[in-house]
């Protein structure tokens, strides 16, 4: 694709290369959200990068400029999908549904890009269906390998897809959950899908829906690992540019509201009414115009003030505040709001990798979940608010000492 070179003060769109002149929201400076610190690292200099989101006036892709390489972010990663029971159940339901729809069996081939710790592919393996995972984080891929899931430690794109085809791999089903938004070279990534997807193959891609991010002030889903924020219309343009077609779409509750698009080679499958209806809805709400983005910054500022007001009032009343979960999105919220341990004393997380570490930038200590029962905080802020039902059930026992559970997005609210 060709486009004019943008002015030096305006970065280029990662899809069409047009200059990015329109701001959506500026969240200031923040560290990489998964760089949890050891005690020895607390006195070292941390690197902070801008969190300034812009929208392309040409293709309407909302995006964050790339400041660090994918190798720096993903080669050693702290996120393991299997620590969320509801996410594993979500993956299992999708696997079983696609096995039925595509009639997958021992002669089929399932590929997952960004396969993490095997949370999805394990369900195909259990049915005797051959799988291949592609995962750039070696520490996470090792966990999948222990489950018997063949995993290629690599970043996916044209080169890796070509190597896979040379190794005899063509996907009847290709899954890419919450990865399209994470790739800085989105053209290379989608071109790779077109290469490795079999002639009659189907790819399913899940990503947070831009419409929900805007409508519900989900600013904490903005972080350096999320390079793109996608509407269905923007995803359409990107797929079409590489000979692919979105022929079906599902709206999902996961991650605060996501889309699952079903993709095939152009012209292979008929487009469903669901695709046409959601495209029309996005047009009605103006996602191909500047209109939806103009008030977002003010809504973000109001959300920040509401949370700080609640936390400050709690501490002035002598109450102890803790956080449940230490997700990447939580670190955007903590850094943007300037919340450190004087407002939230500590966080707990189910992932042992994070125990004994500290949140990046804000240096809040992280413990195992059992620490809640030992300290009995008055307020517990649920940072992975998209899992609030699952977490509220896990924390039901905290009612014994009268703890109140707080959801910070879109406005701080006690459950």
mmCIF file of C-alpha atoms in Angstrom:
data_model
loop_
_atom_site.group_PDB
_atom_site.id
_atom_site.type_symbol
_atom_site.label_atom_id
_atom_site.label_comp_id
_atom_site.label_asym_id
_atom_site.label_seq_id
_atom_site.Cartn_x
_atom_site.Cartn_y
_atom_site.Cartn_z
ATOM 1 C CA UNK A 1 0.000 0.000 0.000
ATOM 2 C CA UNK A 2 1.243 3.508 -0.753
ATOM 3 C CA UNK A 3 0.446 6.802 0.925
ATOM 4 C CA UNK A 4 2.178 10.154 1.281
ATOM 5 C CA UNK A 5 4.814 10.494 3.974
ATOM 6 C CA UNK A 6 3.160 12.213 6.956
ATOM 7 C CA UNK A 7 4.616 15.346 8.560
ATOM 8 C CA UNK A 8 7.269 14.684 11.188
ATOM 9 C CA UNK A 9 4.990 15.731 14.056
ATOM 10 C CA UNK A 10 2.176 13.412 12.952
ATOM 11 C CA UNK A 11 2.847 9.650 13.097
ATOM 12 C CA UNK A 12 1.595 7.530 10.173
ATOM 13 C CA UNK A 13 -1.449 5.270 10.365
ATOM 14 C CA UNK A 14 -0.257 1.695 10.779
ATOM 15 C CA UNK A 15 -2.727 0.495 8.149
ATOM 16 C CA UNK A 16 -2.923 3.140 5.429
ATOM 17 C CA UNK A 17 0.040 5.402 6.382
ATOM 18 C CA UNK A 18 -2.036 8.609 6.340
ATOM 19 C CA UNK A 19 -0.917 11.235 8.905
ATOM 20 C CA UNK A 20 -2.615 10.894 12.300
ATOM 21 C CA UNK A 21 -3.739 14.447 13.042
ATOM 22 C CA UNK A 22 -6.806 13.765 15.230
ATOM 23 C CA UNK A 23 -6.483 12.994 18.954
ATOM 24 C CA UNK A 24 -8.907 10.695 20.797
ATOM 25 C CA UNK A 25 -7.445 10.817 24.330
ATOM 26 C CA UNK A 26 -4.084 11.512 25.943
ATOM 27 C CA UNK A 27 -3.484 9.486 29.122
ATOM 28 C CA UNK A 28 -0.031 10.928 29.742
ATOM 29 C CA UNK A 29 3.045 8.786 30.344
ATOM 30 C CA UNK A 30 2.941 5.191 31.562
ATOM 31 C CA UNK A 31 5.301 2.188 31.828
ATOM 32 C CA UNK A 32 4.703 -1.074 29.987
ATOM 33 C CA UNK A 33 1.737 -2.573 31.764
ATOM 34 C CA UNK A 34 3.089 -6.117 32.247
ATOM 35 C CA UNK A 35 6.548 -5.149 33.570
ATOM 36 C CA UNK A 36 5.953 -6.105 37.191
ATOM 37 C CA UNK A 37 8.934 -5.140 39.324
ATOM 38 C CA UNK A 38 10.966 -7.125 41.845
ATOM 39 C CA UNK A 39 12.003 -5.473 45.091
ATOM 40 C CA UNK A 40 15.525 -5.015 43.722
ATOM 41 C CA UNK A 41 14.155 -3.062 40.760
ATOM 42 C CA UNK A 42 12.226 -0.480 42.767
ATOM 43 C CA UNK A 43 15.194 1.897 42.971
ATOM 44 C CA UNK A 44 16.032 1.586 39.274
ATOM 45 C CA UNK A 45 14.918 4.023 36.606
ATOM 46 C CA UNK A 46 11.677 2.979 34.907
ATOM 47 C CA UNK A 47 10.902 3.806 31.317
ATOM 48 C CA UNK A 48 7.630 5.609 30.653
ATOM 49 C CA UNK A 49 6.051 6.062 27.230
ATOM 50 C CA UNK A 50 3.177 8.217 25.952
ATOM 51 C CA UNK A 51 -0.362 6.818 25.972
ATOM 52 C CA UNK A 52 -1.805 9.133 23.335
ATOM 53 C CA UNK A 53 -4.492 7.570 21.169
ATOM 54 C CA UNK A 54 -5.309 8.985 17.736
ATOM 55 C CA UNK A 55 -7.773 8.120 14.970
ATOM 56 C CA UNK A 56 -6.992 8.030 11.259
ATOM 57 C CA UNK A 57 -9.224 10.357 9.255
ATOM 58 C CA UNK A 58 -8.777 8.170 6.166
ATOM 59 C CA UNK A 59 -9.441 4.575 7.321
ATOM 60 C CA UNK A 60 -10.825 5.362 10.822
ATOM 61 C CA UNK A 61 -8.472 2.985 12.622
ATOM 62 C CA UNK A 62 -8.018 4.129 16.226
ATOM 63 C CA UNK A 63 -4.467 3.491 17.342
ATOM 64 C CA UNK A 64 -1.567 4.065 19.672
ATOM 65 C CA UNK A 65 1.844 4.888 18.265
ATOM 66 C CA UNK A 66 4.490 2.163 18.618
ATOM 67 C CA UNK A 67 7.196 3.094 21.094
ATOM 68 C CA UNK A 68 8.736 -0.294 21.849
ATOM 69 C CA UNK A 69 9.258 -3.444 19.807
ATOM 70 C CA UNK A 70 7.064 -6.525 20.221
ATOM 71 C CA UNK A 71 10.166 -8.417 21.367
ATOM 72 C CA UNK A 72 10.517 -6.105 24.332
ATOM 73 C CA UNK A 73 6.870 -6.504 25.299
ATOM 74 C CA UNK A 74 6.061 -10.135 24.579
ATOM 75 C CA UNK A 75 9.234 -12.259 24.639
ATOM 76 C CA UNK A 76 8.856 -12.716 28.423
ATOM 77 C CA UNK A 77 5.242 -12.151 29.416
ATOM 78 C CA UNK A 78 3.358 -12.114 32.706
ATOM 79 C CA UNK A 79 -0.121 -12.918 31.373
ATOM 80 C CA UNK A 80 -1.348 -16.515 31.523
ATOM 81 C CA UNK A 81 -4.856 -17.028 30.143
ATOM 82 C CA UNK A 82 -5.667 -20.099 32.230
ATOM 83 C CA UNK A 83 -5.809 -18.118 35.489
ATOM 84 C CA UNK A 84 -9.291 -16.914 34.503
ATOM 85 C CA UNK A 85 -11.822 -19.724 34.897
ATOM 86 C CA UNK A 86 -14.436 -17.850 32.886
ATOM 87 C CA UNK A 87 -12.002 -17.267 30.010
ATOM 88 C CA UNK A 88 -11.117 -20.957 29.847
ATOM 89 C CA UNK A 89 -14.837 -21.789 29.791
ATOM 90 C CA UNK A 90 -15.323 -19.201 27.043
ATOM 91 C CA UNK A 91 -12.541 -20.853 25.016
ATOM 92 C CA UNK A 92 -13.953 -24.345 25.532
ATOM 93 C CA UNK A 93 -17.404 -23.271 24.335
ATOM 94 C CA UNK A 94 -15.912 -21.720 21.203
ATOM 95 C CA UNK A 95 -13.815 -24.818 20.478
ATOM 96 C CA UNK A 96 -16.767 -27.166 20.786
ATOM 97 C CA UNK A 97 -18.943 -24.937 18.614
ATOM 98 C CA UNK A 98 -16.366 -24.668 15.831
ATOM 99 C CA UNK A 99 -15.702 -28.422 15.925
ATOM 100 C CA UNK A 100 -19.387 -28.909 15.160
ATOM 101 C CA UNK A 101 -19.721 -26.168 12.559
ATOM 102 C CA UNK A 102 -16.616 -27.173 10.578
ATOM 103 C CA UNK A 103 -16.887 -30.911 11.275
ATOM 104 C CA UNK A 104 -13.294 -30.996 12.543
ATOM 105 C CA UNK A 105 -11.690 -34.376 13.223
ATOM 106 C CA UNK A 106 -8.321 -36.132 13.344
ATOM 107 C CA UNK A 107 -7.653 -35.166 9.727
ATOM 108 C CA UNK A 108 -8.153 -31.449 10.366
ATOM 109 C CA UNK A 109 -5.670 -28.766 11.371
ATOM 110 C CA UNK A 110 -6.306 -26.066 13.956
ATOM 111 C CA UNK A 111 -3.874 -23.181 14.369
ATOM 112 C CA UNK A 112 -3.982 -20.596 17.119
ATOM 113 C CA UNK A 113 -1.975 -17.406 16.884
ATOM 114 C CA UNK A 114 -0.932 -16.021 20.281
ATOM 115 C CA UNK A 115 -1.827 -19.379 21.799
ATOM 116 C CA UNK A 116 -0.573 -18.389 25.268
ATOM 117 C CA UNK A 117 -0.523 -21.305 27.728
ATOM 118 C CA UNK A 118 -2.792 -23.609 25.723
ATOM 119 C CA UNK A 119 -6.057 -22.401 27.297
ATOM 120 C CA UNK A 120 -7.901 -22.886 23.936
ATOM 121 C CA UNK A 121 -5.995 -25.554 22.004
ATOM 122 C CA UNK A 122 -6.207 -28.018 24.898
ATOM 123 C CA UNK A 123 -9.905 -28.458 24.111
ATOM 124 C CA UNK A 124 -9.135 -29.534 20.523
ATOM 125 C CA UNK A 125 -6.367 -31.859 21.708
ATOM 126 C CA UNK A 126 -8.859 -33.530 24.057
ATOM 127 C CA UNK A 127 -10.964 -34.378 20.984
ATOM 128 C CA UNK A 128 -8.006 -35.804 19.056
ATOM 129 C CA UNK A 129 -7.785 -32.881 16.606
ATOM 130 C CA UNK A 130 -4.258 -31.876 15.507
ATOM 131 C CA UNK A 131 -3.221 -28.385 16.628
ATOM 132 C CA UNK A 132 -0.327 -25.963 16.324
ATOM 133 C CA UNK A 133 0.144 -22.937 18.531
ATOM 134 C CA UNK A 134 2.190 -19.859 17.684
ATOM 135 C CA UNK A 135 3.286 -17.925 20.767
ATOM 136 C CA UNK A 136 6.148 -15.384 21.023
ATOM 137 C CA UNK A 137 6.569 -15.530 24.823
ATOM 138 C CA UNK A 138 8.903 -18.451 25.484
ATOM 139 C CA UNK A 139 7.971 -18.687 29.175
ATOM 140 C CA UNK A 140 4.267 -18.963 28.322
ATOM 141 C CA UNK A 141 4.815 -21.337 25.393
ATOM 142 C CA UNK A 142 6.704 -23.680 27.724
ATOM 143 C CA UNK A 143 3.557 -24.082 29.835
ATOM 144 C CA UNK A 144 1.573 -25.034 26.722
ATOM 145 C CA UNK A 145 4.246 -27.552 25.722
ATOM 146 C CA UNK A 146 3.895 -29.210 29.125
ATOM 147 C CA UNK A 147 0.216 -29.781 28.258
ATOM 148 C CA UNK A 148 1.212 -31.581 25.068
ATOM 149 C CA UNK A 149 0.382 -28.691 22.743
ATOM 150 C CA UNK A 150 2.896 -28.253 19.885
ATOM 151 C CA UNK A 151 3.899 -24.596 19.994
ATOM 152 C CA UNK A 152 6.102 -22.555 17.692
ATOM 153 C CA UNK A 153 7.881 -19.785 19.611
ATOM 154 C CA UNK A 154 7.621 -16.951 17.106
ATOM 155 C CA UNK A 155 5.849 -13.754 16.159
ATOM 156 C CA UNK A 156 3.217 -14.424 13.543
ATOM 157 C CA UNK A 157 3.242 -12.661 10.187
ATOM 158 C CA UNK A 158 4.090 -13.281 6.541
ATOM 159 C CA UNK A 159 7.430 -14.970 7.262
ATOM 160 C CA UNK A 160 6.147 -17.336 9.955
ATOM 161 C CA UNK A 161 3.039 -18.189 7.925
ATOM 162 C CA UNK A 162 5.205 -19.006 4.905
ATOM 163 C CA UNK A 163 7.409 -21.222 7.080
ATOM 164 C CA UNK A 164 4.342 -23.016 8.431
ATOM 165 C CA UNK A 165 3.052 -23.719 4.926
ATOM 166 C CA UNK A 166 6.496 -25.046 3.994
ATOM 167 C CA UNK A 167 6.181 -27.397 6.983
ATOM 168 C CA UNK A 168 2.864 -28.695 5.623
ATOM 169 C CA UNK A 169 0.566 -26.654 7.877
ATOM 170 C CA UNK A 170 -2.622 -25.182 6.383
ATOM 171 C CA UNK A 171 -5.360 -24.223 8.805
ATOM 172 C CA UNK A 172 -8.918 -25.492 8.551
ATOM 173 C CA UNK A 173 -9.554 -23.274 11.559
ATOM 174 C CA UNK A 174 -7.310 -20.427 12.632
ATOM 175 C CA UNK A 175 -8.065 -18.728 15.940
ATOM 176 C CA UNK A 176 -6.621 -15.383 17.023
ATOM 177 C CA UNK A 177 -8.066 -14.221 20.331
ATOM 178 C CA UNK A 178 -7.104 -10.766 21.559
ATOM 179 C CA UNK A 179 -4.057 -10.498 19.325
ATOM 180 C CA UNK A 180 -5.123 -8.393 16.322
ATOM 181 C CA UNK A 181 -5.059 -5.317 18.562
ATOM 182 C CA UNK A 182 -1.595 -6.291 19.842
ATOM 183 C CA UNK A 183 0.374 -6.292 16.583
ATOM 184 C CA UNK A 184 2.124 -3.096 15.445
ATOM 185 C CA UNK A 185 2.407 -4.258 11.815
ATOM 186 C CA UNK A 186 -1.232 -5.115 11.273
ATOM 187 C CA UNK A 187 -0.778 -5.545 7.516
ATOM 188 C CA UNK A 188 1.951 -8.155 8.009
ATOM 189 C CA UNK A 189 -0.177 -10.045 10.526
ATOM 190 C CA UNK A 190 -3.317 -10.193 8.380
ATOM 191 C CA UNK A 191 -1.269 -11.107 5.308
ATOM 192 C CA UNK A 192 0.049 -14.071 7.329
ATOM 193 C CA UNK A 193 -3.503 -15.234 8.017
ATOM 194 C CA UNK A 194 -4.244 -15.195 4.286
ATOM 195 C CA UNK A 195 -1.143 -17.315 3.642
ATOM 196 C CA UNK A 196 -1.668 -20.075 6.208
ATOM 197 C CA UNK A 197 -5.475 -20.285 6.011
ATOM 198 C CA UNK A 198 -6.584 -23.213 3.868
ATOM 199 C CA UNK A 199 -8.705 -22.551 0.745
ATOM 200 C CA UNK A 200 -11.913 -23.417 2.610
ATOM 201 C CA UNK A 201 -10.566 -22.505 6.024
ATOM 202 C CA UNK A 202 -12.186 -20.178 8.548
ATOM 203 C CA UNK A 203 -10.387 -17.766 10.831
ATOM 204 C CA UNK A 204 -12.028 -16.421 13.983
ATOM 205 C CA UNK A 205 -10.577 -13.282 15.498
ATOM 206 C CA UNK A 206 -11.671 -11.749 18.782
ATOM 207 C CA UNK A 207 -10.876 -8.199 19.810
ATOM 208 C CA UNK A 208 -12.389 -5.557 22.100
ATOM 209 C CA UNK A 209 -15.041 -3.543 20.276
ATOM 210 C CA UNK A 210 -14.191 0.130 19.927
ATOM 211 C CA UNK A 211 -17.854 1.057 20.282
ATOM 212 C CA UNK A 212 -17.968 -0.384 23.806
ATOM 213 C CA UNK A 213 -14.669 1.265 24.768
ATOM 214 C CA UNK A 214 -16.076 4.669 23.808
ATOM 215 C CA UNK A 215 -19.603 4.186 25.172
ATOM 216 C CA UNK A 216 -18.464 2.829 28.552
ATOM 217 C CA UNK A 217 -15.328 4.962 29.068
ATOM 218 C CA UNK A 218 -13.084 1.883 29.127
ATOM 219 C CA UNK A 219 -9.888 3.941 29.021
ATOM 220 C CA UNK A 220 -7.966 1.369 31.046
ATOM 221 C CA UNK A 221 -7.988 -0.962 28.037
ATOM 222 C CA UNK A 222 -5.564 1.504 26.440
ATOM 223 C CA UNK A 223 -1.976 0.408 27.004
ATOM 224 C CA UNK A 224 1.185 -0.039 25.001
ATOM 225 C CA UNK A 225 0.498 -3.693 24.211
ATOM 226 C CA UNK A 226 -2.764 -2.601 22.522
ATOM 227 C CA UNK A 227 -1.651 -0.872 19.358
ATOM 228 C CA UNK A 228 -5.078 -0.754 17.658
ATOM 229 C CA UNK A 229 -8.695 -0.219 18.801
ATOM 230 C CA UNK A 230 -11.034 -1.700 16.246
ATOM 231 C CA UNK A 231 -14.496 -1.067 14.945
ATOM 232 C CA UNK A 232 -16.061 -3.632 12.619
ATOM 233 C CA UNK A 233 -15.747 -1.154 9.750
ATOM 234 C CA UNK A 234 -12.002 -0.713 10.295
ATOM 235 C CA UNK A 235 -11.516 -4.475 10.555
ATOM 236 C CA UNK A 236 -13.433 -4.854 7.262
ATOM 237 C CA UNK A 237 -11.010 -2.557 5.462
ATOM 238 C CA UNK A 238 -7.956 -4.323 6.821
ATOM 239 C CA UNK A 239 -9.188 -7.813 5.910
ATOM 240 C CA UNK A 240 -10.318 -6.773 2.443
ATOM 241 C CA UNK A 241 -6.915 -5.264 1.690
ATOM 242 C CA UNK A 242 -5.399 -8.747 2.043
ATOM 243 C CA UNK A 243 -7.928 -10.789 0.097
ATOM 244 C CA UNK A 244 -9.965 -11.791 3.125
ATOM 245 C CA UNK A 245 -13.613 -11.173 3.994
ATOM 246 C CA UNK A 246 -15.503 -10.892 7.271
ATOM 247 C CA UNK A 247 -18.594 -12.977 6.601
ATOM 248 C CA UNK A 248 -20.026 -13.241 10.124
ATOM 249 C CA UNK A 249 -19.703 -11.437 13.449
ATOM 250 C CA UNK A 250 -20.680 -12.161 17.043
ATOM 251 C CA UNK A 251 -20.952 -9.626 19.862
ATOM 252 C CA UNK A 252 -19.455 -11.047 23.048
ATOM 253 C CA UNK A 253 -19.417 -9.878 26.692
ATOM 254 C CA UNK A 254 -15.734 -10.767 27.185
ATOM 255 C CA UNK A 255 -13.162 -8.059 27.952
ATOM 256 C CA UNK A 256 -15.849 -5.469 28.464
ATOM 257 C CA UNK A 257 -17.464 -6.147 25.098
ATOM 258 C CA UNK A 258 -15.739 -7.821 22.170
ATOM 259 C CA UNK A 259 -16.364 -8.826 18.596
ATOM 260 C CA UNK A 260 -15.626 -12.268 17.180
ATOM 261 C CA UNK A 261 -15.357 -11.974 13.421
ATOM 262 C CA UNK A 262 -15.457 -15.019 11.140
ATOM 263 C CA UNK A 263 -13.131 -14.597 8.185
ATOM 264 C CA UNK A 264 -12.539 -16.537 4.983
ATOM 265 C CA UNK A 265 -10.889 -15.934 1.661
ATOM 266 C CA UNK A 266 -12.789 -13.265 -0.282
ATOM 267 C CA UNK A 267 -15.950 -14.592 -1.928
ATOM 268 C CA UNK A 268 -15.784 -17.996 -0.235
ATOM 269 C CA UNK A 269 -18.679 -17.523 2.232
ATOM 270 C CA UNK A 270 -21.869 -15.427 2.002
ATOM 271 C CA UNK A 271 -22.053 -12.377 4.274
ATOM 272 C CA UNK A 272 -24.581 -12.690 7.104
ATOM 273 C CA UNK A 273 -27.237 -10.244 8.178
ATOM 274 C CA UNK A 274 -25.333 -9.780 11.443
ATOM 275 C CA UNK A 275 -22.405 -8.211 9.588
ATOM 276 C CA UNK A 276 -24.655 -5.835 7.686
ATOM 277 C CA UNK A 277 -26.647 -4.872 10.778
ATOM 278 C CA UNK A 278 -23.603 -4.089 12.939
ATOM 279 C CA UNK A 279 -21.958 -2.155 10.106
ATOM 280 C CA UNK A 280 -25.087 -0.018 9.786
ATOM 281 C CA UNK A 281 -25.166 0.537 13.563
ATOM 282 C CA UNK A 282 -21.543 1.728 13.585
ATOM 283 C CA UNK A 283 -22.357 4.091 10.721
ATOM 284 C CA UNK A 284 -25.353 5.476 12.631
ATOM 285 C CA UNK A 285 -23.085 6.200 15.611
ATOM 286 C CA UNK A 286 -20.555 7.856 13.341
ATOM 287 C CA UNK A 287 -17.511 5.641 13.786
ATOM 288 C CA UNK A 288 -16.412 6.662 10.299
ATOM 289 C CA UNK A 289 -16.549 10.342 11.393
ATOM 290 C CA UNK A 290 -14.831 12.369 14.164
ATOM 291 C CA UNK A 291 -18.079 12.589 16.182
ATOM 292 C CA UNK A 292 -17.752 9.666 18.667
ATOM 293 C CA UNK A 293 -14.240 10.646 19.737
ATOM 294 C CA UNK A 294 -14.764 14.311 20.545
ATOM 295 C CA UNK A 295 -16.256 13.848 24.056
ATOM 296 C CA UNK A 296 -14.222 10.826 25.122
ATOM 297 C CA UNK A 297 -11.429 12.760 26.839
ATOM 298 C CA UNK A 298 -13.859 14.621 29.112
ATOM 299 C CA UNK A 299 -15.591 11.359 30.072
ATOM 300 C CA UNK A 300 -12.213 9.835 30.982
ATOM 301 C CA UNK A 301 -11.359 12.786 33.212
ATOM 302 C CA UNK A 302 -14.721 12.504 34.998
ATOM 303 C CA UNK A 303 -14.150 8.775 35.592
ATOM 304 C CA UNK A 304 -10.752 9.523 37.119
ATOM 305 C CA UNK A 305 -12.181 12.159 39.475
ATOM 306 C CA UNK A 306 -14.961 9.829 40.661
ATOM 307 C CA UNK A 307 -12.524 7.057 41.574
ATOM 308 C CA UNK A 308 -10.085 9.373 43.347
ATOM 309 C CA UNK A 309 -12.933 10.977 45.300
ATOM 310 C CA UNK A 310 -14.061 7.565 46.562
ATOM 311 C CA UNK A 311 -10.565 6.391 47.490
ATOM 312 C CA UNK A 312 -9.588 9.630 49.213
ATOM 313 C CA UNK A 313 -12.811 9.612 51.247
ATOM 314 C CA UNK A 314 -12.188 6.009 52.321
ATOM 315 C CA UNK A 315 -8.646 6.743 53.497
ATOM 316 C CA UNK A 316 -9.718 9.908 55.311
ATOM 317 C CA UNK A 317 -12.270 7.736 57.151
ATOM 318 C CA UNK A 318 -9.463 5.419 58.237
ATOM 319 C CA UNK A 319 -10.489 2.583 55.923
ATOM 320 C CA UNK A 320 -8.039 0.211 54.305
ATOM 321 C CA UNK A 321 -8.271 -0.245 50.532
ATOM 322 C CA UNK A 322 -6.908 -3.181 48.532
ATOM 323 C CA UNK A 323 -7.149 -4.184 44.889
ATOM 324 C CA UNK A 324 -8.147 -7.558 43.516
ATOM 325 C CA UNK A 325 -6.187 -8.471 40.423
ATOM 326 C CA UNK A 326 -3.100 -6.915 38.875
ATOM 327 C CA UNK A 327 -4.017 -6.943 35.165
ATOM 328 C CA UNK A 328 -2.365 -4.855 32.487
ATOM 329 C CA UNK A 329 -5.447 -2.648 32.252
ATOM 330 C CA UNK A 330 -5.205 -1.968 35.962
ATOM 331 C CA UNK A 331 -1.771 -0.455 35.515
ATOM 332 C CA UNK A 332 -3.087 2.036 32.970
ATOM 333 C CA UNK A 333 -5.747 3.079 35.476
ATOM 334 C CA UNK A 334 -3.325 3.302 38.407
ATOM 335 C CA UNK A 335 -0.751 5.355 36.524
ATOM 336 C CA UNK A 336 -3.245 7.697 34.842
ATOM 337 C CA UNK A 337 -5.028 8.348 38.141
ATOM 338 C CA UNK A 338 -1.771 8.627 40.114
ATOM 339 C CA UNK A 339 -2.858 5.930 42.570
ATOM 340 C CA UNK A 340 -0.033 4.570 44.702
ATOM 341 C CA UNK A 341 0.093 2.652 47.978
ATOM 342 C CA UNK A 342 -1.133 5.614 50.040
ATOM 343 C CA UNK A 343 -4.551 5.070 48.428
ATOM 344 C CA UNK A 344 -4.470 1.329 47.629
ATOM 345 C CA UNK A 345 -2.307 -0.498 50.162
ATOM 346 C CA UNK A 346 -1.752 -3.640 48.113
ATOM 347 C CA UNK A 347 -3.123 -5.843 45.360
ATOM 348 C CA UNK A 348 -3.714 -9.594 45.222
ATOM 349 C CA UNK A 349 -3.601 -11.807 42.147
ATOM 350 C CA UNK A 350 -4.055 -15.507 41.381
ATOM 351 C CA UNK A 351 -0.949 -15.587 39.169
ATOM 352 C CA UNK A 352 2.060 -16.746 41.254
ATOM 353 C CA UNK A 353 4.386 -14.989 38.782
ATOM 354 C CA UNK A 354 3.264 -11.649 40.246
ATOM 355 C CA UNK A 355 3.508 -12.534 43.940
ATOM 356 C CA UNK A 356 6.211 -10.560 45.714
ATOM 357 C CA UNK A 357 6.414 -8.089 42.822
ATOM 358 C CA UNK A 358 5.177 -4.526 42.465
ATOM 359 C CA UNK A 359 2.968 -2.771 39.947
ATOM 360 C CA UNK A 360 4.918 -0.811 37.328
ATOM 361 C CA UNK A 361 5.110 2.912 37.912
ATOM 362 C CA UNK A 362 2.955 2.944 41.043
ATOM 363 C CA UNK A 363 4.869 0.316 43.078
ATOM 364 C CA UNK A 364 1.881 -1.255 44.830
ATOM 365 C CA UNK A 365 2.906 -4.634 46.327
ATOM 366 C CA UNK A 366 1.213 -7.787 45.050
ATOM 367 C CA UNK A 367 0.307 -10.777 47.207
ATOM 368 C CA UNK A 368 -1.555 -14.058 46.896
ATOM 369 C CA UNK A 369 -5.360 -13.805 47.305
ATOM 370 C CA UNK A 370 -5.137 -15.258 50.825
ATOM 371 C CA UNK A 371 -3.692 -11.918 51.960
ATOM 372 C CA UNK A 372 -7.198 -10.447 51.886
ATOM 373 C CA UNK A 373 -8.426 -12.715 54.672
ATOM 374 C CA UNK A 374 -5.299 -11.944 56.696
ATOM 375 C CA UNK A 375 -5.715 -8.147 56.498
ATOM 376 C CA UNK A 376 -9.499 -7.719 56.021
ATOM 377 C CA UNK A 377 -9.608 -4.519 53.936
ATOM 378 C CA UNK A 378 -12.725 -2.344 53.974
ATOM 379 C CA UNK A 379 -12.759 -1.653 50.211
ATOM 380 C CA UNK A 380 -11.598 -4.006 47.459
ATOM 381 C CA UNK A 381 -11.217 -2.432 44.025
ATOM 382 C CA UNK A 382 -11.739 -4.989 41.248
ATOM 383 C CA UNK A 383 -9.208 -3.938 38.618
ATOM 384 C CA UNK A 384 -10.147 -6.674 36.078
ATOM 385 C CA UNK A 385 -13.689 -5.288 36.158
ATOM 386 C CA UNK A 386 -14.617 -7.247 33.010
ATOM 387 C CA UNK A 387 -14.520 -10.355 35.255
ATOM 388 C CA UNK A 388 -16.474 -8.728 38.071
ATOM 389 C CA UNK A 389 -19.133 -11.458 38.310
ATOM 390 C CA UNK A 390 -16.547 -14.226 38.526
ATOM 391 C CA UNK A 391 -14.454 -12.248 41.012
ATOM 392 C CA UNK A 392 -17.420 -11.149 43.134
ATOM 393 C CA UNK A 393 -18.318 -14.825 43.546
ATOM 394 C CA UNK A 394 -14.737 -15.625 44.551
ATOM 395 C CA UNK A 395 -14.805 -12.775 47.089
ATOM 396 C CA UNK A 396 -18.183 -13.591 48.634
ATOM 397 C CA UNK A 397 -16.389 -14.594 51.848
ATOM 398 C CA UNK A 398 -15.203 -10.997 52.389
ATOM 399 C CA UNK A 399 -18.762 -10.081 53.379
ATOM 400 C CA UNK A 400 -17.942 -11.757 56.696
ATOM 401 C CA UNK A 401 -16.064 -8.601 57.762
ATOM 402 C CA UNK A 402 -18.204 -6.173 55.745
ATOM 403 C CA UNK A 403 -15.849 -5.503 52.841
ATOM 404 C CA UNK A 404 -17.290 -3.518 49.943
ATOM 405 C CA UNK A 405 -16.388 -4.381 46.351
ATOM 406 C CA UNK A 406 -15.732 -1.491 43.985
ATOM 407 C CA UNK A 407 -15.839 -1.480 40.178
ATOM 408 C CA UNK A 408 -13.835 1.520 38.879
ATOM 409 C CA UNK A 409 -15.085 1.698 35.267
ATOM 410 C CA UNK A 410 -16.922 3.611 33.854
ATOM 411 C CA UNK A 411 -17.601 5.342 37.182
ATOM 412 C CA UNK A 412 -16.476 4.104 40.590
ATOM 413 C CA UNK A 413 -19.399 2.054 41.929
ATOM 414 C CA UNK A 414 -19.864 -0.176 44.965
ATOM 415 C CA UNK A 415 -21.341 -3.537 43.972
#
